[in-house]
Short mmCIF file of C-alpha atoms and ligand atoms in Angstrom, two decimals:
data_model
loop_
_atom_site.label_atom_id
_atom_site.label_comp_id
_atom_site.label_asym_id
_atom_site.label_seq_id
_atom_site.Cartn_x
_atom_site.Cartn_y
_atom_site.Cartn_z
CA UNK W 1 76.05 105.62 97.21
CA UNK W 2 78.31 105.72 100.26
CA UNK W 3 76.96 107.08 103.52
CA UNK W 4 80.30 107.92 105.15
CA UNK W 5 83.75 108.55 103.66
CA UNK W 6 87.03 108.69 105.56
CA UNK W 7 89.48 111.20 104.09
CA UNK W 8 93.01 109.86 104.48
CA UNK W 9 94.76 113.18 103.98
CA UNK W 10 95.17 116.68 105.40
CA UNK W 11 95.14 120.37 104.51
CA UNK W 12 93.50 121.83 101.42
CA UNK W 13 92.89 118.51 99.70
CA UNK W 14 91.11 117.07 102.74
CA UNK W 15 88.84 120.11 102.68
CA UNK W 16 88.39 119.81 98.90
CA UNK W 17 87.20 116.20 99.27
CA UNK W 18 85.00 117.09 102.23
CA UNK W 19 83.23 119.72 100.13
CA UNK W 20 82.39 117.20 97.42
CA UNK W 21 81.07 114.76 100.06
CA UNK W 22 78.84 117.45 101.60
CA UNK W 23 77.25 118.24 98.26
CA UNK W 24 76.59 114.55 97.71
CA UNK W 25 75.02 114.21 101.18
CA UNK W 26 77.82 111.93 102.41
CA UNK W 27 79.08 112.16 105.98
CA UNK W 28 82.83 112.69 106.46
CA UNK W 29 85.53 111.42 108.80
CA UNK W 30 88.72 113.47 109.05
CA UNK W 31 91.91 111.90 110.35
CA UNK W 32 94.68 114.06 111.72
CA UNK W 33 98.01 114.04 113.49
CA UNK W 34 98.52 115.85 116.78
CA UNK W 35 100.01 118.72 114.75
CA UNK W 36 96.72 119.20 112.88
CA UNK W 37 94.21 119.20 115.74
CA UNK W 38 93.24 122.81 114.95
CA UNK W 39 93.08 122.37 111.19
CA UNK W 40 90.09 123.72 109.27
CA UNK W 41 89.27 120.38 107.64
CA UNK W 42 89.19 118.72 111.07
CA UNK W 43 86.75 121.34 112.36
CA UNK W 44 84.47 121.02 109.35
CA UNK W 45 84.30 117.21 109.20
CA UNK W 46 81.37 115.39 110.78
CA UNK W 47 83.77 113.27 112.82
CA UNK W 48 87.51 113.45 113.46
CA UNK W 49 89.99 110.86 114.69
CA UNK W 50 93.55 111.54 115.83
CA UNK W 51 95.81 108.93 114.19
CA UNK W 52 99.19 109.73 115.66
CA UNK W 53 102.06 112.14 116.25
CA UNK W 54 103.23 114.76 113.71
CA UNK W 55 105.67 112.65 111.66
CA UNK W 56 103.84 111.43 108.52
CA UNK W 57 105.09 107.87 108.88
CA UNK W 58 103.34 107.70 112.28
CA UNK W 59 100.09 109.34 111.20
CA UNK W 60 99.15 110.00 107.55
CA UNK W 61 101.14 106.94 106.45
CA UNK W 62 100.01 104.80 109.39
CA UNK W 63 97.79 102.24 107.65
CA UNK W 64 96.73 100.43 110.85
CA UNK W 65 95.65 103.67 112.53
CA UNK W 66 93.73 104.83 109.46
CA UNK W 67 91.92 101.50 109.09
CA UNK W 68 91.06 101.49 112.80
CA UNK W 69 89.64 104.99 112.42
CA UNK W 70 87.53 103.80 109.48
CA UNK W 71 86.28 100.80 111.45
CA UNK W 72 85.34 102.61 114.64
CA UNK W 73 83.52 105.37 112.74
CA UNK W 74 81.76 102.95 110.39
CA UNK W 75 83.05 104.57 107.20
CA UNK W 76 82.31 102.64 104.00
CA UNK W 77 84.96 104.17 101.72
CA UNK W 78 88.34 105.91 101.90
CA UNK W 79 89.51 108.77 99.68
CA UNK W 80 93.31 109.03 99.74
CA UNK W 81 93.69 112.49 98.09
CA UNK W 82 97.18 113.01 96.63
CA UNK W 83 100.58 112.18 98.12
CA UNK W 84 100.74 110.07 101.32
CA UNK W 85 99.03 106.68 100.62
CA UNK W 86 97.33 107.65 97.35
CA UNK W 87 99.66 105.63 95.11
CA UNK W 88 100.34 102.80 97.53
CA UNK W 89 98.95 99.60 95.98
CA UNK W 90 99.27 97.67 99.25
CA UNK W 91 97.12 100.27 100.98
CA UNK W 92 94.43 100.05 98.30
CA UNK W 93 94.45 96.27 98.66
CA UNK W 94 94.28 96.39 102.45
CA UNK W 95 91.37 98.84 102.36
CA UNK W 96 89.42 96.53 100.06
CA UNK W 97 90.37 93.46 102.15
CA UNK W 98 88.70 95.19 105.10
CA UNK W 99 85.47 95.45 103.14
CA UNK W 100 85.83 99.18 102.43
CA UNK W 101 85.95 100.85 99.04
CA UNK W 102 89.19 102.53 97.96
CA UNK W 103 88.22 105.60 95.93
CA UNK W 104 90.67 105.20 93.09
CA UNK W 105 91.95 102.62 90.60
CA UNK W 106 92.59 98.93 91.30
CA UNK W 107 95.70 97.96 93.27
CA UNK W 108 96.88 96.16 90.12
CA UNK W 109 96.84 99.35 88.04
CA UNK W 110 98.45 101.43 90.82
CA UNK W 111 101.27 98.88 91.00
CA UNK W 112 101.63 98.72 87.22
CA UNK W 113 102.00 102.49 86.83
CA UNK W 114 104.19 102.81 89.94
CA UNK W 115 106.90 100.93 88.07
CA UNK W 116 107.88 103.31 85.32
CA UNK W 117 109.30 100.62 83.06
CA UNK W 118 106.13 98.54 83.26
CA UNK W 119 104.11 101.72 82.74
CA UNK W 120 106.03 102.56 79.58
CA UNK W 121 105.96 99.08 78.07
CA UNK W 122 102.24 98.84 78.85
CA UNK W 123 101.49 102.19 77.24
CA UNK W 124 103.62 101.39 74.21
CA UNK W 125 101.70 98.15 73.67
CA UNK W 126 98.46 100.18 73.90
CA UNK W 127 99.59 102.55 71.13
CA UNK W 128 100.68 105.54 73.23
CA UNK W 129 103.79 107.35 71.90
CA UNK W 130 106.87 107.31 74.16
CA UNK W 131 110.16 109.17 74.51
CA UNK W 132 112.65 107.15 72.40
CA UNK W 133 114.86 105.01 74.63
CA UNK W 134 115.52 101.52 75.99
CA UNK W 135 112.75 98.94 75.66
CA UNK W 136 112.89 98.10 79.34
CA UNK W 137 115.41 97.96 82.16
CA UNK W 138 119.05 98.28 81.15
CA UNK W 139 121.05 95.11 81.77
CA UNK W 140 124.49 96.68 81.52
CA UNK W 141 126.49 99.79 80.73
CA UNK W 142 127.26 98.28 77.30
CA UNK W 143 123.57 98.05 76.55
CA UNK W 144 123.13 101.66 77.70
CA UNK W 145 125.88 102.64 75.21
CA UNK W 146 124.17 100.83 72.36
CA UNK W 147 120.75 102.37 73.04
CA UNK W 148 122.26 105.85 73.53
CA UNK W 149 124.11 105.59 70.22
CA UNK W 150 120.84 104.65 68.55
CA UNK W 151 118.65 107.44 70.00
CA UNK W 152 121.44 110.05 70.03
CA UNK W 153 122.92 112.16 72.85
CA UNK W 154 122.10 113.79 75.23
CA UNK W 155 120.38 110.95 77.10
CA UNK W 156 118.81 110.52 80.51
CA UNK W 157 119.24 107.57 82.87
CA UNK W 158 116.10 107.19 85.00
CA UNK W 159 115.14 104.99 87.95
CA UNK W 160 112.34 102.47 87.35
CA UNK W 161 111.00 103.22 90.82
CA UNK W 162 111.59 106.97 90.36
CA UNK W 163 109.61 109.85 91.77
CA UNK W 164 110.22 113.47 92.66
CA UNK W 165 113.03 113.70 90.13
CA UNK W 166 115.32 111.38 92.12
CA UNK W 167 117.51 108.77 90.47
CA UNK W 168 117.61 110.76 87.24
CA UNK W 169 120.89 111.75 85.53
CA UNK W 170 121.66 113.40 82.20
CA UNK W 171 124.59 112.27 80.06
CA UNK W 172 125.32 115.07 77.56
CA UNK W 173 127.85 112.92 75.63
CA UNK W 174 129.14 109.36 75.52
CA UNK W 175 132.03 110.39 77.83
CA UNK W 176 129.48 111.16 80.57
CA UNK W 177 127.46 107.97 80.25
CA UNK W 178 129.38 105.78 82.67
CA UNK W 179 129.12 108.33 85.46
CA UNK W 180 125.41 109.03 84.84
CA UNK W 181 124.76 105.29 84.84
CA UNK W 182 126.46 104.69 88.17
CA UNK W 183 125.17 107.85 89.90
CA UNK W 184 121.56 107.16 88.84
CA UNK W 185 121.79 103.57 90.07
CA UNK W 186 123.35 104.55 93.40
CA UNK W 187 120.70 107.24 93.97
CA UNK W 188 117.91 104.86 92.99
CA UNK W 189 119.17 102.16 95.34
CA UNK W 190 119.43 104.66 98.21
CA UNK W 191 116.05 106.31 97.60
CA UNK W 192 113.88 103.39 96.48
CA UNK W 193 115.81 100.24 97.39
CA UNK W 194 115.74 99.29 93.70
CA UNK W 195 118.55 100.14 91.30
CA UNK W 196 116.78 99.21 88.08
CA UNK W 197 117.26 102.00 85.54
CA UNK W 198 116.24 102.74 81.96
CA UNK W 199 117.35 105.21 79.32
CA UNK W 200 115.51 107.96 77.48
CA UNK W 201 116.57 110.50 74.94
CA UNK W 202 116.94 113.80 76.81
CA UNK W 203 114.60 116.34 75.23
CA UNK W 204 116.14 119.82 75.34
CA UNK W 205 113.06 122.04 75.14
CA UNK W 206 109.91 120.09 76.00
CA UNK W 207 106.73 121.25 77.67
CA UNK W 208 105.13 119.13 80.38
CA UNK W 209 101.57 118.51 79.22
CA UNK W 210 99.27 116.11 81.03
CA UNK W 211 95.86 114.72 80.20
CA UNK W 212 93.07 114.23 82.74
CA UNK W 213 91.21 110.95 82.33
CA UNK W 214 88.18 109.48 84.08
CA UNK W 215 86.92 105.92 83.64
CA UNK W 216 83.84 104.31 85.16
CA UNK W 217 83.26 100.62 85.85
CA UNK W 218 80.93 100.25 82.86
CA UNK W 219 83.56 100.70 80.14
CA UNK W 220 83.15 104.46 79.64
CA UNK W 221 86.38 106.47 79.46
CA UNK W 222 86.58 110.22 78.84
CA UNK W 223 89.25 112.91 79.00
CA UNK W 224 88.83 116.48 80.20
CA UNK W 225 91.63 117.93 78.11
CA UNK W 226 95.13 118.91 79.07
CA UNK W 227 97.01 120.92 81.66
CA UNK W 228 100.30 122.63 80.92
CA UNK W 229 102.55 122.14 83.96
CA UNK W 230 105.84 123.21 82.42
CA UNK W 231 106.51 125.85 85.06
CA UNK W 232 108.51 123.73 87.52
CA UNK W 233 111.37 124.26 89.89
CA UNK W 234 113.30 121.16 90.96
CA UNK W 235 110.52 119.08 89.41
CA UNK W 236 107.93 120.81 91.63
CA UNK W 237 105.11 122.44 89.70
CA UNK W 238 104.41 126.06 90.62
CA UNK W 239 101.84 127.40 88.13
CA UNK W 240 99.55 125.36 85.86
CA UNK W 241 97.21 126.22 83.02
CA UNK W 242 94.28 124.62 81.20
CA UNK W 243 94.52 124.46 78.28
CA UNK W 244 98.08 124.54 77.13
CA UNK W 245 99.09 127.67 75.20
CA UNK W 246 100.97 125.29 72.85
CA UNK W 247 98.09 123.05 71.75
CA UNK W 248 95.29 123.41 69.27
CA UNK W 249 91.88 121.82 69.83
CA UNK W 250 92.68 119.30 67.08
CA UNK W 251 95.91 118.23 68.82
CA UNK W 252 94.02 117.85 72.10
CA UNK W 253 91.39 115.68 70.42
CA UNK W 254 94.08 113.55 68.82
CA UNK W 255 96.07 112.77 71.99
CA UNK W 256 92.82 112.49 73.96
CA UNK W 257 91.55 109.80 71.59
CA UNK W 258 94.82 107.84 71.85
CA UNK W 259 94.81 108.02 75.66
CA UNK W 260 91.15 107.10 76.17
CA UNK W 261 91.45 104.18 73.74
CA UNK W 262 94.50 102.92 75.65
CA UNK W 263 92.81 103.12 79.05
CA UNK W 264 89.66 101.49 77.69
CA UNK W 265 91.74 98.51 76.54
CA UNK W 266 93.50 98.44 79.91
CA UNK W 267 90.19 98.34 81.80
CA UNK W 268 91.32 101.26 83.94
CA UNK W 269 88.89 102.79 86.42
CA UNK W 270 88.55 106.11 88.27
CA UNK W 271 90.77 109.19 87.79
CA UNK W 272 94.18 109.12 86.16
CA UNK W 273 96.63 111.49 84.55
CA UNK W 274 98.91 110.68 81.64
CA UNK W 275 102.01 112.86 81.71
CA UNK W 276 103.74 113.70 78.45
CA UNK W 277 106.72 115.69 77.32
CA UNK W 278 105.70 117.67 74.26
CA UNK W 279 108.27 118.93 71.81
CA UNK W 280 108.22 119.74 68.07
CA UNK W 281 104.59 118.70 67.83
CA UNK W 282 105.25 115.23 69.32
CA UNK W 283 103.76 113.81 72.50
CA UNK W 284 106.03 111.47 74.47
CA UNK W 285 104.49 109.62 77.42
CA UNK W 286 106.67 109.68 80.59
CA UNK W 287 104.42 108.43 83.37
CA UNK W 288 100.89 107.97 84.64
CA UNK W 289 99.59 109.17 88.00
CA UNK W 290 96.85 106.92 89.35
CA UNK W 291 95.21 109.54 91.57
CA UNK W 292 93.79 113.03 91.80
CA UNK W 293 96.42 115.71 91.07
CA UNK W 294 97.12 118.91 92.99
CA UNK W 295 96.38 120.92 89.84
CA UNK W 296 93.00 119.29 89.06
CA UNK W 297 91.04 122.55 89.68
CA UNK W 298 92.18 124.18 86.42
CA UNK W 299 90.53 121.30 84.56
CA UNK W 300 87.39 121.62 86.67
CA UNK W 301 87.15 125.31 85.84
CA UNK W 302 87.33 124.93 82.05
CA UNK W 303 85.14 121.80 81.90
CA UNK W 304 82.67 122.76 84.64
CA UNK W 305 83.05 119.36 86.27
CA UNK W 306 83.67 118.29 89.89
CA UNK W 307 86.37 115.64 89.51
CA UNK W 308 86.17 114.49 93.14
CA UNK W 309 82.42 114.03 92.83
CA UNK W 310 83.04 111.96 89.69
CA UNK W 311 85.63 109.84 91.55
CA UNK W 312 83.17 109.15 94.36
CA UNK W 313 80.25 108.37 92.01
CA UNK W 314 82.41 105.98 89.99
CA UNK W 315 83.76 104.24 93.11
CA UNK W 316 80.13 103.71 94.16
CA UNK W 317 79.49 101.98 90.82
CA UNK W 318 77.56 104.73 89.05
CA UNK W 319 78.11 105.19 85.32
CA UNK W 320 79.62 108.47 84.11
CA UNK W 321 76.33 109.28 82.41
CA UNK W 322 77.85 111.32 79.57
CA UNK W 323 80.28 110.82 76.73
CA UNK W 324 83.27 112.64 75.28
CA UNK W 325 81.17 114.83 73.01
CA UNK W 326 79.30 116.19 76.05
CA UNK W 327 82.51 117.60 77.53
CA UNK W 328 82.92 121.22 76.46
CA UNK W 329 85.98 123.38 77.08
CA UNK W 330 85.20 126.95 77.97
CA UNK W 331 87.77 129.69 78.54
CA UNK W 332 91.15 129.44 80.18
CA UNK W 333 92.16 128.66 83.77
CA UNK W 334 95.38 129.27 85.72
CA UNK W 335 96.43 127.98 89.14
CA UNK W 336 99.12 129.55 91.31
CA UNK W 337 100.39 127.34 94.10
CA UNK W 338 100.90 129.50 97.17
CA UNK W 339 103.70 127.96 99.23
CA UNK W 340 104.82 129.15 102.65
CA UNK W 341 108.34 129.69 101.38
CA UNK W 342 110.75 132.55 100.97
CA UNK W 343 110.16 133.76 97.37
CA UNK W 344 113.93 134.15 96.80
CA UNK W 345 115.46 131.16 98.56
CA UNK W 346 112.45 128.78 98.66
CA UNK W 347 113.21 127.93 102.29
CA UNK W 348 109.97 126.83 104.02
CA UNK W 349 108.57 129.44 106.42
CA UNK W 350 106.22 127.69 108.85
CA UNK W 351 104.57 129.91 111.47
CA UNK W 352 101.32 131.51 112.55
CA UNK W 353 99.08 133.27 110.05
CA UNK W 354 98.31 136.64 111.66
CA UNK W 355 96.20 138.22 108.92
CA UNK W 356 94.33 136.33 106.20
CA UNK W 357 92.22 137.91 103.51
CA UNK W 358 91.51 135.81 100.40
CA UNK W 359 90.61 137.45 97.09
CA UNK W 360 87.15 137.11 95.53
CA UNK W 361 85.12 138.25 92.58
CA UNK W 362 84.11 136.73 89.27
CA UNK W 363 86.06 133.66 88.20
CA UNK W 364 88.22 133.40 91.33
CA UNK W 365 88.54 130.20 93.38
CA UNK W 366 90.60 129.51 96.49
CA UNK W 367 91.35 125.96 97.61
CA UNK W 368 92.92 126.40 101.02
CA UNK W 369 92.46 125.37 104.62
CA UNK W 370 93.98 128.59 106.01
CA UNK W 371 92.44 130.98 108.49
CA UNK W 372 93.77 133.85 110.63
CA UNK W 373 95.41 132.39 113.71
CA UNK W 374 96.23 129.07 112.00
CA UNK W 375 99.70 127.75 112.67
CA UNK W 376 101.37 126.32 109.53
CA UNK W 377 103.10 123.21 110.92
CA UNK W 378 106.72 122.54 109.90
CA UNK W 379 106.19 118.82 109.25
CA UNK W 380 104.43 118.74 105.91
CA UNK W 381 104.40 120.14 102.40
CA UNK W 382 104.73 123.94 102.30
CA UNK W 383 101.75 124.51 99.95
CA UNK W 384 99.14 126.43 101.95
CA UNK W 385 96.73 127.57 99.24
CA UNK W 386 95.87 127.25 95.58
CA UNK W 387 94.55 130.31 93.83
CA UNK W 388 92.67 129.45 90.65
CA UNK W 389 91.10 131.81 88.14
CA UNK W 390 89.07 131.30 84.99
CA UNK W 391 88.37 133.84 82.25
CA UNK W 392 87.24 133.75 78.62
CA UNK W 393 90.80 134.05 77.22
CA UNK W 394 94.33 133.36 78.48
CA UNK W 395 95.28 137.04 78.65
CA UNK W 396 92.15 137.87 80.60
CA UNK W 397 92.94 134.98 82.97
CA UNK W 398 96.44 136.41 83.48
CA UNK W 399 94.99 139.85 84.30
CA UNK W 400 92.43 138.28 86.62
CA UNK W 401 95.18 136.34 88.41
CA UNK W 402 97.29 139.49 88.83
CA UNK W 403 94.28 141.30 90.29
CA UNK W 404 93.51 138.37 92.64
CA UNK W 405 97.14 138.12 93.81
CA UNK W 406 97.07 141.85 94.60
CA UNK W 407 94.01 141.31 96.81
CA UNK W 408 95.45 138.27 98.58
CA UNK W 409 96.69 139.16 102.09
CA UNK W 410 98.63 136.52 104.03
CA UNK W 411 100.66 137.86 106.93
CA UNK W 412 102.80 136.02 109.47
CA UNK W 413 104.60 133.76 106.99
CA UNK W 414 106.42 134.56 103.76
CA UNK W 415 104.87 133.17 100.58
CA UNK W 416 105.77 132.87 96.91
CA UNK W 417 103.08 135.41 95.90
CA UNK W 418 105.75 138.01 94.87
CA UNK W 419 107.32 135.44 92.51
CA UNK W 420 103.94 134.69 90.89
CA UNK W 421 103.41 138.42 90.32
CA UNK W 422 106.73 138.63 88.46
CA UNK W 423 106.01 135.56 86.35
CA UNK W 424 102.64 136.98 85.30
CA UNK W 425 104.31 140.23 84.18
CA UNK W 426 106.97 138.50 82.10
CA UNK W 427 106.50 139.10 78.34
CA UNK W 428 107.64 135.59 77.39
CA UNK W 429 105.26 133.97 79.87
CA UNK W 430 102.45 136.20 78.61
CA UNK W 431 103.11 134.91 75.09
CA UNK W 432 102.89 131.34 76.40
CA UNK W 433 106.40 130.80 75.12
CA UNK W 434 108.02 128.53 77.74
CA UNK W 435 109.45 125.04 78.32
CA UNK W 436 110.18 122.97 81.45
CA UNK W 437 113.47 124.89 81.85
CA UNK W 438 111.92 128.36 81.79
CA UNK W 439 111.17 128.76 85.49
CA UNK W 440 114.62 127.68 86.71
CA UNK W 441 116.20 130.28 84.41
CA UNK W 442 113.67 132.92 85.45
CA UNK W 443 114.35 132.28 89.15
CA UNK W 444 118.13 132.40 88.56
CA UNK W 445 117.72 135.81 86.87
CA UNK W 446 115.60 137.06 89.80
CA UNK W 447 118.19 135.89 92.31
CA UNK W 448 120.97 137.66 90.41
CA UNK W 449 118.95 140.82 89.84
P1 ADP O 501 109.52 111.84 88.51
O1 ADP O 501 108.50 110.75 88.66
O2 ADP O 501 110.78 111.58 89.27
O3 ADP O 501 108.96 113.19 88.73
P2 ADP O 501 109.28 112.07 85.59
O4 ADP O 501 109.55 110.96 84.65
O5 ADP O 501 107.85 112.45 85.82
O6 ADP O 501 110.01 111.74 87.00
O7 ADP O 501 110.08 113.33 85.15
C1 ADP O 501 110.10 114.49 85.93
C2 ADP O 501 110.53 115.68 85.12
O8 ADP O 501 111.84 115.47 84.59
C3 ADP O 501 109.65 115.96 83.91
O9 ADP O 501 108.51 116.72 84.21
C4 ADP O 501 110.64 116.70 83.04
O10 ADP O 501 110.74 118.03 83.55
C5 ADP O 501 111.96 116.01 83.29
N1 ADP O 501 112.19 114.90 82.31
C6 ADP O 501 111.80 113.61 82.45
N2 ADP O 501 112.13 112.87 81.36
C7 ADP O 501 112.76 113.71 80.52
C8 ADP O 501 113.36 113.55 79.20
N3 ADP O 501 113.38 112.39 78.56
N4 ADP O 501 113.90 114.67 78.64
C9 ADP O 501 113.91 115.86 79.28
N5 ADP O 501 113.36 116.06 80.50
C10 ADP O 501 112.80 115.01 81.12
#
């Protein structure tokens, strides 16, 4: 087992990883920018190293500074968290070249899944169902026309290097295809320096359902069930649930078996998430994330597992020590992302937290690095806390979440707590009857009303 881990991240996820290290008896090194000197995770770590000025490219994305910090502190592994360098194959390679362990998959698998076309062709060959569309990159507009005619309109042109919803354009009819094709390519070239695009049938009412996987280095692969992340605004998830209100246990077992078989054949290791669009009883793979996800706590709550602990144990070469049949799903969990944003306009609201009182009680978990007096810096993501609840049933979890949100006091910055309250009261949400378009429509109604 490792004796010291450097956490190449900030905020709540740095604290989350630190907690797992503590319980495993592993010492921690926090790295931080000059904007995060007073952060909670920096205070709690055994050692802390300043790696640069506020801008991410100079600090949290500064590979040389992070590796120097690891060397001078004598860390033997690096956990990248999510975002920043977590899906950077070159970083994973460089870490290993310096004789340190990268807590995550191999650079080869990160690279493979980072290219969405390679990811899709790989998954298809491994028997995972896909959204109907082009077999690979589109060579020409004529080819796009042919494929679109075959799968039927509306269609979506997507960037191979895509991420964050950029380089993605819908063509409702054939008349719109040429424009979608050129806009998607221009956006992709500007955002990713790569204008390769592919085509998918545009699904009109899918849910976003993702499967949490873990693989050790001894050939054992398990899944911990699904998360429903359909509640998104501008492709940013806001509220997640485990399990999905749309799935039965049999459907979960079925897609879980397909996914674990695929990743076993691939020789994948560590944590991964397969993202699917789910419509009319069909799963369609869209992409794989080769890292820990923001929303991992809902899975932890229903499976009673510490996913970060599992990542660390696996990176140290330990076997999982259990099999699929040992994983039991108990109750229902919901996560509300608490962003420092105006709940109407979604404009970020950095500033100083004057009063902070987190909720408590049975089945309530807070993953946050906030404290009274903390200054939310303007340079990074606006998510300042995750509130997670678990209860025996979905409706009880909703009531528990409403109760916890009522207790939650954050003063000094505006947050999206009022929006979460409204979502949880909505009859359609309470029935579990929603798709990936639901939240945008809900927000539009709120803004009008
Ligand atoms: P990115 O990596 O840019 O986030 P994804 O492929 O993960 O791109 O897609 C992001 C979101 O876009 C999905 O969660 C879904 O809401 C929507 N989307 C993607 N593909 C389709 C599709 N074929 N039909 C309908 N919506 C889609």
